[in-house]
């Protein structure tokens, strides 16, 4: 009985000390946030990366459309000339159609893999160029931690801790380009 009374008296005191200590620890830490997606979309180099990926995708889509058109042509020819073609010509046309479909599938898979590899290469290069800038801003402004909003899962943050625009300005300046708008 005595033990539980003393625990009841000590527990509020321990909780108060815990909350005060946690409050002091929070005040001592300076945290900033950056939105990497916004840097990608608004910086000059980020826009170049997006443009390059879009151009590659357009090229792939054009080639796939051409292959689709060729396949439709072969299918139309096969259906309209089925009764008039010799058996050998019919087999050859069916074979050509199957080959064209396989070519299209292979091209689509290769194009997807190619664009994913290009995206990884370009994003990694961009990230490697941004990290020293982010670290410099963090040191200059005395931040203990900088979170990437795109990857942190943050539900709320105070916009006052967002350093995204500072990073974009410095990154563009480091590339010798005028600030993106």
Tab-separated table of N, CA and C in Angstrom:
chain	number	residue	atom	x	y	z
A	1	UNK	N	0.816	-1.185	0.000
A	1	UNK	CA	0.000	0.000	0.000
A	1	UNK	C	0.864	1.254	0.000
A	2	UNK	N	1.912	1.249	0.857
A	2	UNK	CA	2.802	2.405	0.911
A	2	UNK	C	3.490	2.644	-0.422
A	3	UNK	N	3.892	1.521	-1.063
A	3	UNK	CA	4.583	1.647	-2.342
A	3	UNK	C	3.701	2.304	-3.382
A	4	UNK	N	2.451	1.931	-3.470
A	4	UNK	CA	1.574	2.502	-4.480
A	4	UNK	C	1.300	3.972	-4.204
A	5	UNK	N	1.265	4.400	-2.920
A	5	UNK	CA	1.071	5.822	-2.608
A	5	UNK	C	2.295	6.624	-3.033
A	6	UNK	N	3.482	6.080	-2.810
A	6	UNK	CA	4.687	6.811	-3.196
A	6	UNK	C	4.833	6.847	-4.714
A	7	UNK	N	4.393	5.795	-5.402
A	7	UNK	CA	4.412	5.789	-6.861
A	7	UNK	C	3.446	6.840	-7.386
A	8	UNK	N	2.293	6.948	-6.754
A	8	UNK	CA	1.297	7.939	-7.160
A	8	UNK	C	1.849	9.348	-6.975
A	9	UNK	N	2.650	9.580	-5.935
A	9	UNK	CA	3.227	10.906	-5.698
A	9	UNK	C	4.381	11.191	-6.662
A	10	UNK	N	5.169	10.188	-6.977
A	10	UNK	CA	6.346	10.377	-7.826
A	10	UNK	C	5.975	10.433	-9.304
A	11	UNK	N	4.956	9.706	-9.722
A	11	UNK	CA	4.562	9.635	-11.128
A	11	UNK	C	4.275	11.009	-11.737
A	12	UNK	N	3.464	11.867	-11.113
A	12	UNK	CA	3.238	13.191	-11.714
A	12	UNK	C	4.526	14.008	-11.828
A	13	UNK	N	5.396	13.893	-10.820
A	13	UNK	CA	6.661	14.620	-10.864
A	13	UNK	C	7.530	14.122	-12.021
A	14	UNK	N	7.584	12.807	-12.218
A	14	UNK	CA	8.369	12.231	-13.313
A	14	UNK	C	7.806	12.653	-14.665
A	15	UNK	N	6.489	12.649	-14.795
A	15	UNK	CA	5.863	13.082	-16.047
A	15	UNK	C	6.152	14.554	-16.326
A	16	UNK	N	6.106	15.385	-15.298
A	16	UNK	CA	6.392	16.809	-15.478
A	16	UNK	C	7.825	17.005	-15.963
A	17	UNK	N	8.770	16.292	-15.365
A	17	UNK	CA	10.172	16.388	-15.787
A	17	UNK	C	10.317	15.918	-17.234
A	18	UNK	N	9.637	14.842	-17.586
A	18	UNK	CA	9.689	14.311	-18.947
A	18	UNK	C	9.174	15.334	-19.956
A	19	UNK	N	8.037	15.952	-19.668
A	19	UNK	CA	7.469	16.938	-20.592
A	19	UNK	C	8.354	18.174	-20.719
A	20	UNK	N	8.920	18.642	-19.613
A	20	UNK	CA	9.804	19.815	-19.666
A	20	UNK	C	11.044	19.491	-20.485
A	21	UNK	N	11.623	18.311	-20.263
A	21	UNK	CA	12.814	17.903	-21.011
A	21	UNK	C	12.500	17.772	-22.497
A	22	UNK	N	11.372	17.170	-22.819
A	22	UNK	CA	10.980	17.020	-24.226
A	22	UNK	C	10.748	18.382	-24.861
A	23	UNK	N	10.145	19.292	-24.129
A	23	UNK	CA	9.910	20.642	-24.649
A	23	UNK	C	11.212	21.367	-24.928
A	24	UNK	N	12.183	21.232	-24.041
A	24	UNK	CA	13.486	21.868	-24.261
A	24	UNK	C	14.193	21.254	-25.458
A	25	UNK	N	14.086	19.952	-25.595
A	25	UNK	CA	14.726	19.280	-26.729
A	25	UNK	C	14.115	19.745	-28.038
A	26	UNK	N	12.799	19.946	-28.054
A	26	UNK	CA	12.153	20.414	-29.273
A	26	UNK	C	12.591	21.831	-29.612
A	27	UNK	N	12.732	22.678	-28.620
A	27	UNK	CA	13.131	24.054	-28.878
A	27	UNK	C	14.556	24.130	-29.405
A	28	UNK	N	15.392	23.205	-29.010
A	28	UNK	CA	16.790	23.255	-29.409
A	28	UNK	C	16.995	22.808	-30.856
A	29	UNK	N	16.094	22.007	-31.388
A	29	UNK	CA	16.256	21.489	-32.742
A	29	UNK	C	15.646	22.434	-33.763
A	30	UNK	N	16.399	22.701	-34.816
A	30	UNK	CA	15.871	23.487	-35.933
A	30	UNK	C	15.697	22.548	-37.115
A	31	UNK	N	14.488	22.536	-37.627
A	31	UNK	CA	14.163	21.635	-38.727
A	31	UNK	C	13.663	22.450	-39.909
A	32	UNK	N	14.074	22.047	-41.091
A	32	UNK	CA	13.603	22.691	-42.324
A	32	UNK	C	13.009	21.611	-43.221
A	33	UNK	N	12.309	22.063	-44.236
A	33	UNK	CA	11.694	21.127	-45.178
A	33	UNK	C	11.975	21.582	-46.596
A	34	UNK	N	12.066	20.618	-47.477
A	34	UNK	CA	12.250	20.902	-48.899
A	34	UNK	C	11.304	19.997	-49.677
A	35	UNK	N	10.762	20.518	-50.747
A	35	UNK	CA	9.877	19.738	-51.605
A	35	UNK	C	10.659	19.394	-52.873
A	36	UNK	N	11.197	18.186	-52.932
A	36	UNK	CA	12.049	17.798	-54.060
A	36	UNK	C	11.278	17.789	-55.378
A	37	UNK	N	9.996	17.481	-55.324
A	37	UNK	CA	9.183	17.485	-56.547
A	37	UNK	C	9.079	18.906	-57.097
A	38	UNK	N	8.930	19.871	-56.208
A	38	UNK	CA	8.852	21.269	-56.641
A	38	UNK	C	10.187	21.734	-57.226
A	39	UNK	N	11.287	21.300	-56.632
A	39	UNK	CA	12.607	21.638	-57.180
A	39	UNK	C	12.721	21.081	-58.593
A	40	UNK	N	12.281	19.852	-58.785
A	40	UNK	CA	12.323	19.221	-60.107
A	40	UNK	C	11.489	20.012	-61.110
A	41	UNK	N	10.307	20.446	-60.691
A	41	UNK	CA	9.385	21.120	-61.603
A	41	UNK	C	9.737	22.581	-61.866
A	42	UNK	N	10.416	23.244	-60.919
A	42	UNK	CA	10.622	24.689	-61.049
A	42	UNK	C	12.053	25.114	-61.348
A	43	UNK	N	13.036	24.276	-61.063
A	43	UNK	CA	14.416	24.675	-61.359
A	43	UNK	C	14.679	24.510	-62.853
A	44	UNK	N	15.617	25.277	-63.361
A	44	UNK	CA	15.949	25.218	-64.787
A	44	UNK	C	16.425	23.816	-65.164
A	45	UNK	N	17.339	23.256	-64.382
A	45	UNK	CA	17.854	21.912	-64.680
A	45	UNK	C	16.759	20.860	-64.542
A	46	UNK	N	15.894	21.019	-63.540
A	46	UNK	CA	14.785	20.083	-63.370
A	46	UNK	C	13.857	20.097	-64.569
A	47	UNK	N	13.595	21.299	-65.080
A	47	UNK	CA	12.745	21.414	-66.273
A	47	UNK	C	13.405	20.743	-67.473
A	48	UNK	N	14.733	20.843	-67.561
A	48	UNK	CA	15.451	20.178	-68.655
A	48	UNK	C	15.313	18.659	-68.546
A	49	UNK	N	15.401	18.157	-67.317
A	49	UNK	CA	15.258	16.714	-67.088
A	49	UNK	C	13.866	16.255	-67.516
A	50	UNK	N	12.849	16.985	-67.076
A	50	UNK	CA	11.468	16.633	-67.436
A	50	UNK	C	11.286	16.685	-68.948
A	51	UNK	N	11.816	17.726	-69.571
A	51	UNK	CA	11.693	17.879	-71.022
A	51	UNK	C	12.366	16.720	-71.759
A	52	UNK	N	13.535	16.339	-71.293
A	52	UNK	CA	14.266	15.242	-71.933
A	52	UNK	C	13.495	13.921	-71.816
A	53	UNK	N	12.910	13.688	-70.646
A	53	UNK	CA	12.118	12.469	-70.458
A	53	UNK	C	10.859	12.489	-71.319
A	54	UNK	N	10.221	13.646	-71.409
A	54	UNK	CA	9.014	13.759	-72.235
A	54	UNK	C	9.344	13.563	-73.712
A	55	UNK	N	10.467	14.102	-74.151
A	55	UNK	CA	10.879	13.950	-75.550
A	55	UNK	C	11.134	12.475	-75.876
A	56	UNK	N	11.811	11.790	-74.972
A	56	UNK	CA	12.075	10.361	-75.176
A	56	UNK	C	10.756	9.592	-75.225
A	57	UNK	N	9.826	9.950	-74.346
A	57	UNK	CA	8.528	9.274	-74.328
A	57	UNK	C	7.755	9.540	-75.620
A	58	UNK	N	7.805	10.777	-76.111
A	58	UNK	CA	7.135	11.107	-77.386
A	58	UNK	C	7.699	10.270	-78.527
A	59	UNK	N	9.009	10.150	-78.570
A	59	UNK	CA	9.668	9.355	-79.616
A	59	UNK	C	9.195	7.899	-79.543
A	60	UNK	N	9.151	7.372	-78.329
A	60	UNK	CA	8.698	5.986	-78.152
A	60	UNK	C	7.239	5.822	-78.564
A	61	UNK	N	6.400	6.770	-78.186
A	61	UNK	CA	4.975	6.690	-78.529
A	61	UNK	C	4.769	6.772	-80.043
A	62	UNK	N	5.573	7.596	-80.709
A	62	UNK	CA	5.480	7.705	-82.169
A	62	UNK	C	5.836	6.374	-82.826
A	63	UNK	N	6.902	5.766	-82.353
A	63	UNK	CA	7.322	4.473	-82.904
A	63	UNK	C	6.276	3.392	-82.626
A	64	UNK	N	5.704	3.401	-81.424
A	64	UNK	CA	4.663	2.418	-81.101
A	64	UNK	C	3.423	2.630	-81.964
A	65	UNK	N	3.072	3.882	-82.223
A	65	UNK	CA	1.910	4.173	-83.080
A	65	UNK	C	2.154	3.652	-84.495
A	66	UNK	N	3.392	3.801	-84.978
A	66	UNK	CA	3.736	3.293	-86.311
A	66	UNK	C	3.614	1.764	-86.349
A	67	UNK	N	4.114	1.117	-85.315
A	67	UNK	CA	4.003	-0.344	-85.246
A	67	UNK	C	2.538	-0.780	-85.155
A	68	UNK	N	1.740	-0.048	-84.381
A	68	UNK	CA	0.305	-0.361	-84.283
A	68	UNK	C	-0.377	-0.222	-85.640
A	69	UNK	N	0.007	0.811	-86.375
A	69	UNK	CA	-0.564	1.026	-87.711
A	69	UNK	C	-0.180	-0.127	-88.650
A	70	UNK	N	1.079	-0.541	-88.584
A	70	UNK	CA	1.527	-1.676	-89.407
A	70	UNK	C	0.744	-2.944	-89.058
A	71	UNK	N	0.523	-3.161	-87.769
A	71	UNK	CA	-0.225	-4.347	-87.329
A	71	UNK	C	-1.660	-4.288	-87.839
A	72	UNK	N	-2.299	-3.121	-87.705
A	72	UNK	CA	-3.672	-2.978	-88.213
A	72	UNK	C	-3.729	-3.236	-89.722
A	73	UNK	N	-2.738	-2.741	-90.446
A	73	UNK	CA	-2.684	-2.963	-91.896
A	73	UNK	C	-2.590	-4.439	-92.235
A	74	UNK	N	-1.729	-5.152	-91.513
A	74	UNK	CA	-1.590	-6.593	-91.751
A	74	UNK	C	-2.871	-7.337	-91.374
A	75	UNK	N	-3.496	-6.929	-90.265
A	75	UNK	CA	-4.748	-7.577	-89.853
A	75	UNK	C	-5.849	-7.335	-90.890
A	76	UNK	N	-5.929	-6.108	-91.389
A	76	UNK	CA	-6.930	-5.779	-92.413
A	76	UNK	C	-6.684	-6.592	-93.675
A	77	UNK	N	-5.438	-6.626	-94.085
A	77	UNK	CA	-5.077	-7.382	-95.294
A	77	UNK	C	-5.411	-8.863	-95.129
A	78	UNK	N	-5.114	-9.384	-93.939
A	78	UNK	CA	-5.389	-10.796	-93.666
A	78	UNK	C	-6.892	-11.081	-93.702
A	79	UNK	N	-7.680	-10.199	-93.114
A	79	UNK	CA	-9.130	-10.454	-93.081
A	79	UNK	C	-9.792	-10.233	-94.446
A	80	UNK	N	-9.324	-9.261	-95.216
A	80	UNK	CA	-9.964	-8.985	-96.516
A	80	UNK	C	-9.501	-9.937	-97.615
A	81	UNK	N	-8.271	-10.443	-97.500
A	81	UNK	CA	-7.741	-11.293	-98.568
A	81	UNK	C	-7.679	-12.771	-98.181
A	82	UNK	N	-8.282	-13.119	-97.073
A	82	UNK	CA	-8.218	-14.499	-96.578
A	82	UNK	C	-8.693	-15.514	-97.639
A	83	UNK	N	-9.757	-15.179	-98.320
A	83	UNK	CA	-10.332	-16.126	-99.289
A	83	UNK	C	-9.593	-16.140	-100.623
A	84	UNK	N	-8.890	-15.069	-100.952
A	84	UNK	CA	-8.241	-14.984	-102.262
A	84	UNK	C	-6.765	-15.366	-102.238
A	85	UNK	N	-6.143	-15.391	-101.071
A	85	UNK	CA	-4.712	-15.721	-100.984
A	85	UNK	C	-4.500	-17.230	-101.017
A	86	UNK	N	-3.348	-17.608	-101.546
A	86	UNK	CA	-2.983	-19.027	-101.511
A	86	UNK	C	-2.676	-19.394	-100.055
A	87	UNK	N	-2.665	-20.679	-99.780
A	87	UNK	CA	-2.389	-21.132	-98.411
A	87	UNK	C	-1.000	-20.684	-97.957
A	88	UNK	N	-0.043	-20.763	-98.859
A	88	UNK	CA	1.328	-20.346	-98.544
A	88	UNK	C	1.385	-18.847	-98.236
A	89	UNK	N	0.710	-18.035	-99.047
A	89	UNK	CA	0.684	-16.584	-98.826
A	89	UNK	C	-0.045	-16.251	-97.527
A	90	UNK	N	-1.075	-16.995	-97.214
A	90	UNK	CA	-1.834	-16.800	-95.981
A	90	UNK	C	-0.965	-17.111	-94.759
A	91	UNK	N	-0.209	-18.203	-94.844
A	91	UNK	CA	0.705	-18.574	-93.756
A	91	UNK	C	1.781	-17.499	-93.589
A	92	UNK	N	2.324	-17.019	-94.704
A	92	UNK	CA	3.356	-15.978	-94.648
A	92	UNK	C	2.805	-14.692	-94.025
A	93	UNK	N	1.605	-14.299	-94.409
A	93	UNK	CA	0.986	-13.085	-93.879
A	93	UNK	C	0.706	-13.225	-92.377
A	94	UNK	N	0.238	-14.388	-91.965
A	94	UNK	CA	0.001	-14.651	-90.535
A	94	UNK	C	1.313	-14.602	-89.758
A	95	UNK	N	2.349	-15.163	-90.359
A	95	UNK	CA	3.672	-15.142	-89.736
A	95	UNK	C	4.190	-13.709	-89.603
A	96	UNK	N	4.006	-12.917	-90.663
A	96	UNK	CA	4.423	-11.505	-90.625
A	96	UNK	C	3.683	-10.747	-89.525
A	97	UNK	N	2.393	-11.031	-89.391
A	97	UNK	CA	1.580	-10.372	-88.366
A	97	UNK	C	2.069	-10.748	-86.966
A	98	UNK	N	2.320	-12.028	-86.735
A	98	UNK	CA	2.830	-12.477	-85.432
A	98	UNK	C	4.177	-11.837	-85.113
A	99	UNK	N	5.043	-11.778	-86.117
A	99	UNK	CA	6.364	-11.170	-85.923
A	99	UNK	C	6.230	-9.692	-85.579
A	100	UNK	N	5.349	-8.992	-86.271
A	100	UNK	CA	5.154	-7.559	-86.029
A	100	UNK	C	4.605	-7.324	-84.614
A	101	UNK	N	3.703	-8.193	-84.164
A	101	UNK	CA	3.157	-8.071	-82.803
A	101	UNK	C	4.249	-8.302	-81.756
A	102	UNK	N	5.112	-9.288	-82.007
A	102	UNK	CA	6.222	-9.546	-81.081
A	102	UNK	C	7.196	-8.374	-81.075
A	103	UNK	N	7.474	-7.827	-82.267
A	103	UNK	CA	8.359	-6.659	-82.360
A	103	UNK	C	7.798	-5.495	-81.550
A	104	UNK	N	6.489	-5.300	-81.645
A	104	UNK	CA	5.838	-4.199	-80.929
A	104	UNK	C	5.946	-4.408	-79.413
A	105	UNK	N	5.702	-5.639	-78.976
A	105	UNK	CA	5.792	-5.954	-77.545
A	105	UNK	C	7.215	-5.738	-77.036
A	106	UNK	N	8.183	-6.234	-77.789
A	106	UNK	CA	9.591	-6.052	-77.400
A	106	UNK	C	9.966	-4.578	-77.352
A	107	UNK	N	9.544	-3.837	-78.372
A	107	UNK	CA	9.868	-2.410	-78.409
A	107	UNK	C	9.254	-1.696	-77.204
A	108	UNK	N	8.004	-2.005	-76.883
A	108	UNK	CA	7.337	-1.360	-75.746
A	108	UNK	C	8.075	-1.667	-74.442
A	109	UNK	N	8.481	-2.925	-74.254
A	109	UNK	CA	9.216	-3.309	-73.043
A	109	UNK	C	10.576	-2.626	-72.988
A	110	UNK	N	11.293	-2.635	-74.104
A	110	UNK	CA	12.609	-1.989	-74.158
A	110	UNK	C	12.496	-0.489	-73.921
A	111	UNK	N	11.483	0.127	-74.511
A	111	UNK	CA	11.289	1.573	-74.358
A	111	UNK	C	10.984	1.920	-72.908
A	112	UNK	N	10.160	1.117	-72.265
A	112	UNK	CA	9.819	1.359	-70.859
A	112	UNK	C	11.062	1.239	-69.987
A	113	UNK	N	11.827	0.189	-70.209
A	113	UNK	CA	13.056	-0.017	-69.438
A	113	UNK	C	14.047	1.120	-69.703
A	114	UNK	N	14.167	1.532	-70.949
A	114	UNK	CA	15.077	2.606	-71.336
A	114	UNK	C	14.706	3.919	-70.646
A	115	UNK	N	13.429	4.252	-70.643
A	115	UNK	CA	13.015	5.524	-70.045
A	115	UNK	C	13.164	5.478	-68.521
A	116	UNK	N	12.933	4.310	-67.923
A	116	UNK	CA	13.128	4.183	-66.476
A	116	UNK	C	14.601	4.338	-66.107
A	117	UNK	N	15.483	3.735	-66.894
A	117	UNK	CA	16.921	3.865	-66.636
A	117	UNK	C	17.372	5.309	-66.817
A	118	UNK	N	16.872	5.967	-67.858
A	118	UNK	CA	17.209	7.369	-68.086
A	118	UNK	C	16.710	8.225	-66.930
A	119	UNK	N	15.508	7.961	-66.469
A	119	UNK	CA	14.941	8.722	-65.359
A	119	UNK	C	15.801	8.564	-64.105
A	120	UNK	N	16.194	7.351	-63.795
A	120	UNK	CA	17.038	7.110	-62.622
A	120	UNK	C	18.363	7.853	-62.764
A	121	UNK	N	18.990	7.763	-63.939
A	121	UNK	CA	20.275	8.447	-64.159
A	121	UNK	C	20.134	9.959	-63.985
A	122	UNK	N	19.114	10.535	-64.614
A	122	UNK	CA	18.943	11.987	-64.561
A	122	UNK	C	18.566	12.461	-63.160
A	123	UNK	N	17.680	11.732	-62.485
A	123	UNK	CA	17.277	12.118	-61.126
A	123	UNK	C	18.446	11.980	-60.158
A	124	UNK	N	19.247	10.933	-60.330
A	124	UNK	CA	20.405	10.743	-59.458
A	124	UNK	C	21.408	11.873	-59.654
A	125	UNK	N	21.644	12.256	-60.898
A	125	UNK	CA	22.557	13.370	-61.188
A	125	UNK	C	22.039	14.654	-60.547
A	126	UNK	N	20.764	14.917	-60.705
A	126	UNK	CA	20.150	16.111	-60.124
A	126	UNK	C	20.274	16.088	-58.602
A	127	UNK	N	19.974	14.951	-58.010
A	127	UNK	CA	20.055	14.822	-56.560
A	127	UNK	C	21.490	15.042	-56.069
A	128	UNK	N	22.458	14.477	-56.774
A	128	UNK	CA	23.859	14.644	-56.378
A	128	UNK	C	24.307	16.097	-56.479
A	129	UNK	N	23.730	16.840	-57.412
A	129	UNK	CA	24.061	18.258	-57.540
A	129	UNK	C	23.348	19.089	-56.475
A	130	UNK	N	22.190	18.649	-56.031
A	130	UNK	CA	21.407	19.403	-55.051
A	130	UNK	C	21.885	19.201	-53.617
A	131	UNK	N	22.368	18.015	-53.288
A	131	UNK	CA	22.738	17.721	-51.905
A	131	UNK	C	23.737	18.715	-51.311
A	132	UNK	N	24.817	19.075	-52.002
A	132	UNK	CA	25.738	20.052	-51.413
A	132	UNK	C	25.069	21.413	-51.172
A	133	UNK	N	24.157	21.800	-52.036
A	133	UNK	CA	23.450	23.075	-51.877
A	133	UNK	C	22.543	23.007	-50.654
A	134	UNK	N	21.824	21.913	-50.504
A	134	UNK	CA	20.933	21.743	-49.353
A	134	UNK	C	21.745	21.716	-48.063
A	135	UNK	N	22.858	20.997	-48.084
A	135	UNK	CA	23.720	20.935	-46.899
A	135	UNK	C	24.271	22.314	-46.553
A	136	UNK	N	24.677	23.084	-47.553
A	136	UNK	CA	25.208	24.430	-47.305
A	136	UNK	C	24.145	25.323	-46.668
A	137	UNK	N	22.938	25.290	-47.187
A	137	UNK	CA	21.853	26.090	-46.609
A	137	UNK	C	21.585	25.632	-45.177
A	138	UNK	N	21.591	24.325	-44.958
A	138	UNK	CA	21.370	23.794	-43.617
A	138	UNK	C	22.411	24.284	-42.630
A	139	UNK	N	23.670	24.288	-43.044
A	139	UNK	CA	24.743	24.755	-42.159
A	139	UNK	C	24.659	26.259	-41.935
A	140	UNK	N	24.418	27.020	-43.010
A	140	UNK	CA	24.325	28.482	-42.892
A	140	UNK	C	23.210	28.915	-41.950
A	141	UNK	N	22.087	28.236	-42.022
A	141	UNK	CA	20.928	28.642	-41.225
A	141	UNK	C	20.800	27.859	-39.921
A	142	UNK	N	21.753	26.976	-39.667
A	142	UNK	CA	21.788	26.250	-38.404
A	142	UNK	C	20.715	25.184	-38.236
A	143	UNK	N	20.314	24.561	-39.329
A	143	UNK	CA	19.299	23.507	-39.227
A	143	UNK	C	19.943	22.211	-38.761
A	144	UNK	N	19.235	21.510	-37.890
A	144	UNK	CA	19.694	20.207	-37.425
A	144	UNK	C	19.238	19.099	-38.367
A	145	UNK	N	18.130	19.355	-39.060
A	145	UNK	CA	17.574	18.340	-39.945
A	145	UNK	C	16.792	19.032	-41.054
A	146	UNK	N	16.906	18.479	-42.262
A	146	UNK	CA	16.108	18.957	-43.393
A	146	UNK	C	15.369	17.745	-43.948
A	147	UNK	N	14.048	17.849	-43.957
A	147	UNK	CA	13.205	16.752	-44.432
A	147	UNK	C	12.759	17.012	-45.860
A	148	UNK	N	12.666	15.947	-46.632
A	148	UNK	CA	12.116	16.039	-47.982
A	148	UNK	C	10.628	15.743	-47.879
A	149	UNK	N	9.803	16.727	-48.145
A	149	UNK	CA	8.357	16.566	-47.999
A	149	UNK	C	7.798	15.494	-48.914
A	150	UNK	N	8.418	15.302	-50.052
A	150	UNK	CA	7.946	14.282	-50.981
A	150	UNK	C	8.174	12.871	-50.471
A	151	UNK	N	9.116	12.708	-49.568
A	151	UNK	CA	9.468	11.369	-49.104
A	151	UNK	C	9.222	11.159	-47.613
A	152	UNK	N	8.920	12.233	-46.879
A	152	UNK	CA	8.834	12.122	-45.426
A	152	UNK	C	7.496	11.629	-44.930
A	153	UNK	N	6.472	11.787	-45.733
A	153	UNK	CA	5.148	11.422	-45.265
A	153	UNK	C	4.574	12.469	-44.329
A	154	UNK	N	5.127	13.683	-44.353
A	154	UNK	CA	4.642	14.750	-43.480
A	154	UNK	C	3.193	15.076	-43.823
A	155	UNK	N	2.379	15.164	-42.802
A	155	UNK	CA	0.977	15.499	-42.988
A	155	UNK	C	0.794	17.005	-42.876
A	156	UNK	N	1.579	17.633	-42.021
A	156	UNK	CA	1.523	19.081	-41.850
A	156	UNK	C	2.931	19.585	-41.609
A	157	UNK	N	3.205	20.780	-42.098
A	157	UNK	CA	4.448	21.459	-41.750
A	157	UNK	C	4.206	22.956	-41.845
A	158	UNK	N	4.958	23.696	-41.069
A	158	UNK	CA	4.866	25.149	-41.080
A	158	UNK	C	5.587	25.648	-42.328
A	159	UNK	N	4.911	26.383	-43.208
A	159	UNK	CA	5.555	26.858	-44.441
A	159	UNK	C	6.805	27.703	-44.185
A	160	UNK	N	6.943	28.221	-42.987
A	160	UNK	CA	8.120	29.018	-42.653
A	160	UNK	C	9.408	28.219	-42.646
A	161	UNK	N	9.314	26.902	-42.549
A	161	UNK	CA	10.529	26.075	-42.537
A	161	UNK	C	10.867	25.532	-43.919
A	162	UNK	N	10.083	25.905	-44.920
A	162	UNK	CA	10.296	25.405	-46.286
A	162	UNK	C	11.437	26.173	-46.953
A	163	UNK	N	12.488	25.477	-47.345
A	163	UNK	CA	13.651	26.111	-47.989
A	163	UNK	C	13.712	25.793	-49.479
A	164	UNK	N	12.625	25.283	-50.027
A	164	UNK	CA	12.605	24.869	-51.434
A	164	UNK	C	13.024	25.995	-52.370
A	165	UNK	N	12.458	27.184	-52.202
A	165	UNK	CA	12.789	28.300	-53.102
A	165	UNK	C	14.258	28.703	-52.996
A	166	UNK	N	14.812	28.671	-51.776
A	166	UNK	CA	16.246	28.969	-51.612
A	166	UNK	C	17.092	27.967	-52.394
A	167	UNK	N	16.721	26.700	-52.313
A	167	UNK	CA	17.471	25.652	-53.014
A	167	UNK	C	17.378	25.854	-54.522
A	168	UNK	N	16.180	26.144	-55.024
A	168	UNK	CA	15.999	26.354	-56.469
A	168	UNK	C	16.854	27.529	-56.936
A	169	UNK	N	16.820	28.646	-56.202
A	169	UNK	CA	17.602	29.833	-56.594
A	169	UNK	C	19.095	29.520	-56.631
A	170	UNK	N	19.586	28.859	-55.606
A	170	UNK	CA	21.023	28.551	-55.563
A	170	UNK	C	21.412	27.531	-56.627
A	171	UNK	N	20.542	26.570	-56.861
A	171	UNK	CA	20.842	25.551	-57.868
A	171	UNK	C	20.903	26.181	-59.248
A	172	UNK	N	19.913	27.012	-59.562
A	172	UNK	CA	19.918	27.698	-60.855
A	172	UNK	C	21.156	28.589	-60.978
A	173	UNK	N	21.492	29.285	-59.898
A	173	UNK	CA	22.672	30.159	-59.917
A	173	UNK	C	23.950	29.342	-60.112
A	174	UNK	N	24.006	28.155	-59.514
A	174	UNK	CA	25.209	27.325	-59.654
A	174	UNK	C	25.385	26.820	-61.081
A	175	UNK	N	24.296	26.773	-61.830
A	175	UNK	CA	24.345	26.334	-63.223
A	175	UNK	C	24.499	27.515	-64.177
A	176	UNK	N	24.559	28.719	-63.611
A	176	UNK	CA	24.734	29.905	-64.450
A	176	UNK	C	23.512	30.238	-65.274
A	177	UNK	N	22.347	29.851	-64.787
A	177	UNK	CA	21.114	30.131	-65.520
A	177	UNK	C	20.246	31.076	-64.708
A	178	UNK	N	19.440	31.901	-65.379
A	178	UNK	CA	18.538	32.771	-64.637
A	178	UNK	C	17.503	31.927	-63.901
A	179	UNK	N	17.005	32.451	-62.806
A	179	UNK	CA	16.033	31.722	-61.995
A	179	UNK	C	14.814	31.343	-62.822
A	180	UNK	N	14.333	30.141	-62.574
A	180	UNK	CA	13.133	29.662	-63.278
A	180	UNK	C	11.915	30.370	-62.723
A	181	UNK	N	10.894	30.472	-63.560
A	181	UNK	CA	9.671	31.133	-63.103
A	181	UNK	C	8.548	30.161	-63.077
